[in-house]
């Protein structure tokens, strides 16, 4: 696939709609760059690329950002810019049999703006949306090529070797916990004995596992990793913390936000749910810190990586940036080749040296399916990663892709984000 950059769109073909969905990443804009630059190289078949303001909500509200008004330099700079350049959302379309109004509105907007290509960039729920739009087009007899584009820091989409966004989070977490461990080791004699870093991962422990890459030799931090896939045993956990402190003088723990008891209750369950119906989590690190302090009386400190881990473009994985761009580029090429109702995917063909290419997976087999950590990747004692996990993870954090800097800070692009003229009546849910 070529990486040459074309001029703004506005050709004779039908228009494309691209949107970002769910939690954004350090590299989701690199995917947007791949989509837009590739479309601009095919102006004979694709007119304009409209981006939804705040994801699928932009389609429903007819707030379509006209990316043809952005310069080639601005679009190219997206490759180095974190966050969601066009705005994202957590919004799941209701099943059509329950409420058809949203689907009728989508069709109205697509027809009004001659949308012939639909590219939805997100995780499992987003792939479900792309799948529903593909089914909608078929049901309505409306010709539209629907391509899902993977994005999730949780790395939990099936039928892809990895999910763009994960490699950069994995790199950030491994670097951060390794650096924090050096700090704790320096002060443990008179200060913190137990340090807990909470990372994302509700049902899948991929990010927590990535912390294990910081271990270069036996005894290195993180000393304990807590996975959603392994039931939390408080007595065993406290025993291991105590043993580690006795042996090393300190203990560093990487804890997935989805750490749960054997009965599936989250340690940090807050009792509320998000827009997708997922349980809201209130912070596992302070819960673990309280358990350690009340039972062992050890001085502790905790931190939550939170949005920092998914927005840290300054330390992004070079492989992740490359793959994020490639799945966006391939989405356009697949659509032009006539493919429909598929998600672009990363296919690994070799571990060392790491080799991969872009493939495709049926949206019907991807939507609403979560991929957990394989048992073979989790150490038998449940507190670390295996050599197989390391072989899988290490290539994904390889390479540096530093953004451009100005006056000591990364230079990130602001887009104009000018809206296309509306043609329909206002939408109300």
Coordinates of C-alpha atoms in Angstrom, one line a residue:
X1 CA 0.0 0.0 0.0
X2 CA 1.3 3.4 -1.0
X3 CA 1.9 6.2 1.6
X4 CA 1.8 9.1 -0.9
X5 CA -0.4 11.9 0.0
X6 CA -3.1 13.4 -2.2
X7 CA -5.0 16.6 -2.5
X8 CA -8.4 17.4 -0.9
X9 CA -11.4 15.5 -2.1
X10 CA -14.4 16.7 -4.0
X11 CA -14.4 14.3 -7.0
X12 CA -17.2 12.8 -9.0
X13 CA -17.8 9.7 -6.9
X14 CA -20.2 9.1 -4.0
X15 CA -19.3 10.5 -0.6
X16 CA -17.9 8.7 2.4
X17 CA -18.8 9.0 6.0
X18 CA -16.1 8.3 8.7
X19 CA -16.6 8.4 12.4
X20 CA -14.7 7.7 15.6
X21 CA -16.4 5.9 18.4
X22 CA -15.8 5.0 22.1
X23 CA -12.7 5.8 24.1
X24 CA -10.1 7.5 21.9
X25 CA -6.4 6.5 21.6
X26 CA -3.0 7.9 20.9
X27 CA -3.3 6.7 17.3
X28 CA -6.9 6.8 16.3
X29 CA -6.2 10.0 14.3
X30 CA -3.5 8.1 12.4
X31 CA -6.3 5.9 11.2
X32 CA -8.4 8.9 10.2
X33 CA -5.3 10.1 8.3
X34 CA -5.1 6.8 6.5
X35 CA -8.8 6.9 5.5
X36 CA -8.8 10.5 4.3
X37 CA -5.5 10.5 2.5
X38 CA -6.4 7.2 0.7
X39 CA -9.8 8.6 -0.3
X40 CA -8.1 11.7 -1.7
X41 CA -6.1 9.4 -4.0
X42 CA -9.4 8.1 -5.5
X43 CA -11.3 11.2 -6.4
X44 CA -12.7 9.5 -9.5
X45 CA -14.7 7.2 -7.2
X46 CA -15.0 9.0 -3.9
X47 CA -16.3 12.5 -3.6
X48 CA -15.9 14.0 -0.2
X49 CA -15.1 12.4 3.1
X50 CA -17.5 13.6 5.8
X51 CA -16.6 13.0 9.4
X52 CA -19.3 12.6 12.0
X53 CA -19.1 15.2 14.8
X54 CA -19.0 13.0 17.9
X55 CA -19.2 9.7 16.2
X56 CA -22.5 8.2 15.0
X57 CA -24.3 11.1 16.7
X58 CA -22.9 13.3 13.9
X59 CA -24.9 11.2 11.4
X60 CA -28.1 11.4 13.4
X61 CA -27.8 15.1 14.0
X62 CA -26.6 15.7 10.5
X63 CA -23.4 17.4 11.8
X64 CA -21.1 16.3 9.1
X65 CA -17.6 17.7 9.1
X66 CA -16.4 18.4 5.6
X67 CA -12.8 17.2 5.6
X68 CA -12.2 18.5 2.1
X69 CA -11.8 21.9 3.7
X70 CA -8.7 20.7 5.6
X71 CA -5.3 21.1 3.9
X72 CA -3.1 18.1 3.1
X73 CA -0.6 19.3 5.8
X74 CA -3.4 19.3 8.4
X75 CA -4.6 15.8 7.5
X76 CA -1.0 14.5 7.5
X77 CA -0.4 16.0 11.0
X78 CA -3.3 13.8 12.3
X79 CA -0.8 10.9 12.2
X80 CA 1.0 12.6 15.1
X81 CA -2.0 13.9 17.1
X82 CA -3.7 12.0 19.9
X83 CA -7.4 12.2 20.9
X84 CA -10.3 12.1 18.5
X85 CA -9.9 14.9 16.0
X86 CA -13.6 14.8 15.0
X87 CA -15.1 14.0 18.4
X88 CA -16.2 10.5 19.6
X89 CA -19.1 9.1 21.6
X90 CA -20.4 6.2 23.5
X91 CA -23.7 5.5 21.9
X92 CA -25.2 2.3 20.8
X93 CA -28.0 2.0 18.3
X94 CA -31.0 0.3 19.6
X95 CA -32.0 -3.0 17.9
X96 CA -34.1 -2.1 14.8
X97 CA -37.0 -4.3 16.0
X98 CA -37.2 -2.1 19.1
X99 CA -36.9 1.3 17.6
X100 CA -36.6 2.1 13.9
X101 CA -36.5 5.9 14.1
X102 CA -32.7 6.0 14.3
X103 CA -32.3 3.8 11.3
X104 CA -34.8 5.8 9.3
X105 CA -32.9 9.0 10.2
X106 CA -29.5 7.5 9.1
X107 CA -31.0 6.6 5.8
X108 CA -32.4 10.1 5.4
X109 CA -29.0 11.6 6.1
X110 CA -27.1 9.2 3.9
X111 CA -29.5 9.9 1.0
X112 CA -29.4 13.6 1.5
X113 CA -25.6 13.7 1.3
X114 CA -25.1 10.8 -1.2
X115 CA -23.1 8.6 1.3
X116 CA -22.0 5.5 -0.4
X117 CA -19.2 4.5 2.0
X118 CA -19.4 4.1 5.8
X119 CA -16.3 3.7 7.9
X120 CA -16.7 3.3 11.6
X121 CA -13.6 3.3 13.8
X122 CA -14.0 1.8 17.2
X123 CA -14.3 -1.3 19.4
X124 CA -16.8 -4.1 19.8
X125 CA -19.9 -2.0 20.2
X126 CA -18.8 0.2 17.2
X127 CA -18.4 -2.9 15.0
X128 CA -21.9 -3.8 16.0
X129 CA -23.1 -0.4 14.7
X130 CA -21.2 -0.9 11.5
X131 CA -22.8 -4.3 11.1
X132 CA -26.3 -2.9 11.7
X133 CA -25.7 -0.2 9.1
X134 CA -24.6 -2.8 6.6
X135 CA -27.8 -4.8 7.3
X136 CA -29.8 -1.6 7.1
X137 CA -28.5 -0.8 3.6
X138 CA -29.3 -4.3 2.4
X139 CA -32.8 -4.2 4.0
X140 CA -33.6 -0.8 2.5
X141 CA -32.0 -1.5 -0.9
X142 CA -29.6 1.4 -0.4
X143 CA -26.1 0.7 -1.9
X144 CA -23.5 1.4 0.8
X145 CA -20.2 -0.2 1.5
X146 CA -19.8 -0.6 5.3
X147 CA -16.3 -1.2 6.7
X148 CA -15.5 -1.5 10.4
X149 CA -12.1 -0.2 11.5
X150 CA -10.6 -1.7 14.7
X151 CA -9.7 0.6 17.6
X152 CA -9.5 -0.2 21.3
X153 CA -6.8 0.1 23.9
X154 CA -8.3 -3.0 25.6
X155 CA -7.1 -5.2 22.7
X156 CA -10.2 -7.3 23.1
X157 CA -11.6 -7.5 19.5
X158 CA -11.6 -11.0 18.0
X159 CA -10.2 -12.0 14.6
X160 CA -7.4 -9.5 14.7
X161 CA -3.9 -10.1 16.0
X162 CA -4.0 -6.8 17.8
X163 CA -6.1 -3.6 18.0
X164 CA -4.6 -0.3 17.0
X165 CA -4.3 1.8 20.1
X166 CA -3.2 -1.1 22.3
X167 CA 0.5 -1.1 21.4
X168 CA 1.0 2.5 22.5
X169 CA -0.9 1.9 25.8
X170 CA 1.2 -1.2 26.3
X171 CA 4.4 0.8 25.8
X172 CA 3.3 3.6 28.1
X173 CA 2.3 1.2 30.9
X174 CA 5.5 -0.9 30.6
X175 CA 7.7 2.3 30.6
X176 CA 5.7 3.9 33.4
X177 CA 5.7 1.0 35.8
X178 CA 9.4 0.4 35.2
X179 CA 10.2 4.0 36.0
X180 CA 7.9 4.1 39.0
X181 CA 9.6 1.0 40.4
X182 CA 13.0 2.7 40.3
X183 CA 11.5 5.5 42.3
X184 CA 9.9 3.2 44.9
X185 CA 13.0 1.1 45.2
X186 CA 15.0 4.3 46.0
X187 CA 12.8 5.3 48.9
X188 CA 11.4 2.0 50.3
X189 CA 13.6 1.9 53.4
X190 CA 11.8 5.0 54.9
X191 CA 8.9 5.6 52.6
X192 CA 6.5 3.7 50.3
X193 CA 6.7 -0.1 50.5
X194 CA 3.8 -1.0 48.2
X195 CA 3.0 0.8 44.9
X196 CA -0.1 0.0 42.9
X197 CA -0.7 1.2 39.3
X198 CA -4.2 0.8 38.1
X199 CA -4.6 0.3 34.3
X200 CA -7.6 0.0 32.0
X201 CA -9.1 -3.4 31.2
X202 CA -12.6 -4.3 32.3
X203 CA -12.9 -7.9 31.2
X204 CA -9.6 -8.5 29.5
X205 CA -6.1 -8.2 31.1
X206 CA -4.1 -7.3 28.0
X207 CA -3.0 -3.9 29.3
X208 CA -2.1 -5.3 32.8
X209 CA -0.1 -8.0 31.0
X210 CA 1.9 -5.4 29.1
X211 CA 3.2 -4.1 32.4
X212 CA 5.0 -7.4 32.7
X213 CA 7.3 -6.3 29.8
X214 CA 9.1 -4.1 32.3
X215 CA 10.5 -7.3 33.9
X216 CA 14.0 -7.7 32.4
X217 CA 15.3 -10.1 35.1
X218 CA 14.0 -12.1 38.0
X219 CA 12.8 -9.9 40.8
X220 CA 12.1 -6.9 38.6
X221 CA 8.8 -5.0 38.9
X222 CA 5.9 -5.5 38.5
X223 CA 6.1 -8.2 41.2
X224 CA 2.3 -8.9 41.0
X225 CA -0.1 -8.5 38.1
X226 CA -3.9 -8.7 38.7
X227 CA -6.0 -9.8 35.7
X228 CA -9.8 -9.9 35.3
X229 CA -9.4 -13.4 34.1
X230 CA -8.0 -14.6 37.4
X231 CA -10.3 -14.5 40.5
X232 CA -9.0 -12.3 43.3
X233 CA -8.1 -14.2 46.4
X234 CA -7.5 -11.6 49.2
X235 CA -5.7 -13.9 51.6
X236 CA -3.3 -15.2 48.9
X237 CA -2.7 -11.7 47.5
X238 CA -1.8 -10.4 51.0
X239 CA 0.6 -13.3 51.5
X240 CA 2.4 -12.6 48.3
X241 CA 2.6 -8.8 49.0
X242 CA 4.1 -9.6 52.4
X243 CA 6.6 -12.1 51.0
X244 CA 7.7 -9.7 48.2
X245 CA 8.3 -6.8 50.7
X246 CA 10.3 -9.1 53.0
X247 CA 12.4 -10.2 50.1
X248 CA 12.9 -7.0 48.1
X249 CA 12.0 -4.2 50.5
X250 CA 9.1 -3.1 48.4
X251 CA 6.3 -4.5 46.1
X252 CA 5.0 -3.0 42.8
X253 CA 1.6 -4.1 41.6
X254 CA -0.1 -3.7 38.2
X255 CA -3.9 -4.0 38.7
X256 CA -6.5 -4.2 35.9
X257 CA -9.5 -2.0 36.7
X258 CA -11.6 -5.2 36.1
X259 CA -10.0 -7.2 38.9
X260 CA -12.8 -9.3 40.4
X261 CA -13.7 -11.8 43.0
X262 CA -14.5 -15.4 42.3
X263 CA -18.2 -14.6 42.2
X264 CA -17.5 -12.1 39.4
X265 CA -18.1 -9.0 41.5
X266 CA -15.6 -6.2 40.6
X267 CA -13.5 -5.0 43.5
X268 CA -14.2 -1.5 42.4
X269 CA -17.9 -1.8 41.4
X270 CA -19.5 1.6 41.7
X271 CA -23.1 0.5 41.2
X272 CA -23.8 2.5 38.0
X273 CA -23.7 1.8 34.3
X274 CA -22.4 3.6 31.2
X275 CA -24.2 4.4 27.9
X276 CA -23.4 0.9 26.6
X277 CA -24.8 -0.8 29.8
X278 CA -21.4 -1.6 31.2
X279 CA -20.8 -1.5 34.9
X280 CA -19.1 1.6 36.0
X281 CA -15.9 1.0 38.0
X282 CA -14.9 3.2 40.8
X283 CA -11.1 2.6 41.1
X284 CA -9.5 -0.7 42.1
X285 CA -6.1 0.9 43.2
X286 CA -7.5 2.6 46.3
X287 CA -9.5 -0.5 47.2
X288 CA -6.3 -2.6 47.0
X289 CA -4.3 0.0 48.9
X290 CA -6.9 -0.1 51.8
X291 CA -6.7 -3.9 51.9
X292 CA -2.9 -3.8 52.1
X293 CA -2.9 -1.0 54.7
X294 CA -5.6 -2.4 57.0
X295 CA -4.2 -6.0 56.9
X296 CA -0.4 -5.5 56.7
X297 CA 0.1 -1.9 57.9
X298 CA 2.5 -1.1 55.1
X299 CA 3.0 2.3 53.7
X300 CA 1.5 2.5 50.2
X301 CA 1.0 4.8 47.3
X302 CA -1.3 4.2 44.3
X303 CA -1.8 5.8 40.9
X304 CA -4.4 5.5 38.1
X305 CA -3.0 5.7 34.6
X306 CA -6.6 6.6 33.4
X307 CA -6.7 8.9 30.3
X308 CA -2.9 9.4 30.4
X309 CA -2.2 5.8 29.2
X310 CA -4.4 6.2 26.1
X311 CA -3.5 9.7 25.1
X312 CA 0.3 9.5 25.5
X313 CA 1.3 10.1 21.8
X314 CA 4.8 11.3 22.9
X315 CA 5.7 7.7 23.6
X316 CA 3.6 5.9 21.1
X317 CA 4.7 2.5 19.6
X318 CA 6.0 2.9 16.1
X319 CA 4.4 -0.4 15.1
X320 CA 1.0 0.8 16.5
X321 CA 1.1 4.1 14.5
X322 CA 2.0 2.1 11.3
X323 CA -0.8 -0.4 11.9
X324 CA -3.4 2.4 12.8
X325 CA -2.7 4.1 9.5
X326 CA -2.7 0.8 7.5
X327 CA -6.2 -0.3 8.7
X328 CA -7.6 3.1 7.7
X329 CA -6.0 2.9 4.3
X330 CA -7.1 -0.6 3.8
X331 CA -10.7 0.2 4.8
X332 CA -11.0 2.5 1.8
X333 CA -9.3 0.1 -0.6
X334 CA -11.5 -2.8 0.6
X335 CA -14.6 -0.7 0.0
X336 CA -13.5 0.3 -3.4
X337 CA -12.9 -3.4 -4.2
X338 CA -16.5 -4.1 -3.3
X339 CA -16.1 -5.6 0.1
X340 CA -18.9 -4.9 2.6
X341 CA -19.8 -5.8 6.2
X342 CA -16.2 -6.6 7.1
X343 CA -13.7 -5.2 9.6
X344 CA -10.1 -4.5 8.6
X345 CA -7.8 -6.7 10.8
X346 CA -4.1 -7.2 11.6
X347 CA -2.9 -10.6 10.5
X348 CA 0.4 -11.8 12.2
X349 CA 2.5 -14.1 10.0
X350 CA 5.7 -14.2 12.1
X351 CA 6.9 -13.3 15.6
X352 CA 10.6 -12.7 15.1
X353 CA 11.0 -10.6 13.1
X354 CA 7.5 -9.4 13.5
X355 CA 5.6 -9.6 10.2
X356 CA 2.0 -8.7 9.5
X357 CA -0.4 -7.6 6.9
X358 CA -4.0 -6.2 6.8
X359 CA -6.8 -8.7 6.3
X360 CA -10.5 -8.6 6.9
X361 CA -13.0 -10.3 9.2
X362 CA -16.8 -10.5 8.9
X363 CA -18.5 -7.9 11.1
X364 CA -21.1 -10.5 12.2
X365 CA -18.4 -12.5 13.9
X366 CA -16.7 -9.5 15.5
X367 CA -19.7 -7.4 16.8
X368 CA -20.1 -7.7 20.6
X369 CA -17.5 -10.4 21.0
X370 CA -14.8 -9.8 23.6
X371 CA -11.4 -11.6 23.4
X372 CA -9.9 -12.3 26.8
X373 CA -6.3 -13.2 27.6
X374 CA -5.5 -16.8 26.7
X375 CA -4.7 -19.0 29.7
X376 CA -1.4 -19.8 28.1
X377 CA -0.4 -16.1 28.5
X378 CA -0.9 -16.0 32.3
X379 CA 1.6 -17.6 34.7
X380 CA 0.3 -20.6 36.6
X381 CA 0.3 -18.8 39.9
X382 CA -2.0 -16.1 38.3
X383 CA 0.3 -13.1 39.0
X384 CA 2.4 -12.7 35.9
X385 CA 2.9 -13.3 32.2
X386 CA 4.4 -16.3 30.4
X387 CA 7.1 -16.5 27.8
X388 CA 4.3 -16.9 25.2
X389 CA 2.7 -13.7 26.3
X390 CA 6.0 -11.9 26.0
X391 CA 6.5 -13.2 22.5
X392 CA 3.1 -11.9 21.6
X393 CA 3.4 -8.5 23.3
X394 CA 7.0 -7.4 22.6
X395 CA 6.6 -6.7 18.9
X396 CA 3.6 -4.5 19.5
X397 CA 5.6 -1.9 21.5
X398 CA 8.5 -1.8 19.1
X399 CA 9.8 1.3 17.6
X400 CA 9.4 5.0 18.4
X401 CA 7.3 7.5 16.5
X402 CA 7.9 10.8 18.3
X403 CA 5.7 13.7 17.2
X404 CA 7.1 17.0 16.0
X405 CA 8.1 19.3 18.9
X406 CA 8.0 23.1 19.2
X407 CA 9.3 25.0 22.2
X408 CA 9.8 21.8 24.1
X409 CA 6.2 20.5 23.6
X410 CA 4.6 18.2 21.0
X411 CA 3.0 20.2 18.2
X412 CA -0.5 18.8 17.7
X413 CA -2.8 19.9 14.9
X414 CA -6.1 21.7 15.4
X415 CA -8.5 21.1 12.6
X416 CA -11.0 23.6 11.3
X417 CA -13.9 21.0 11.5
X418 CA -16.3 23.0 9.3
X419 CA -19.7 21.5 9.0
X420 CA -21.4 20.8 5.7
X421 CA -24.7 22.6 5.1
X422 CA -27.6 20.8 6.6
X423 CA -30.4 19.6 4.2
X424 CA -32.9 18.0 6.7
X425 CA -35.0 19.1 9.6
X426 CA -33.4 18.9 13.1
X427 CA -33.3 15.5 14.8
X428 CA -34.7 14.7 18.2
X429 CA -34.3 11.3 19.8

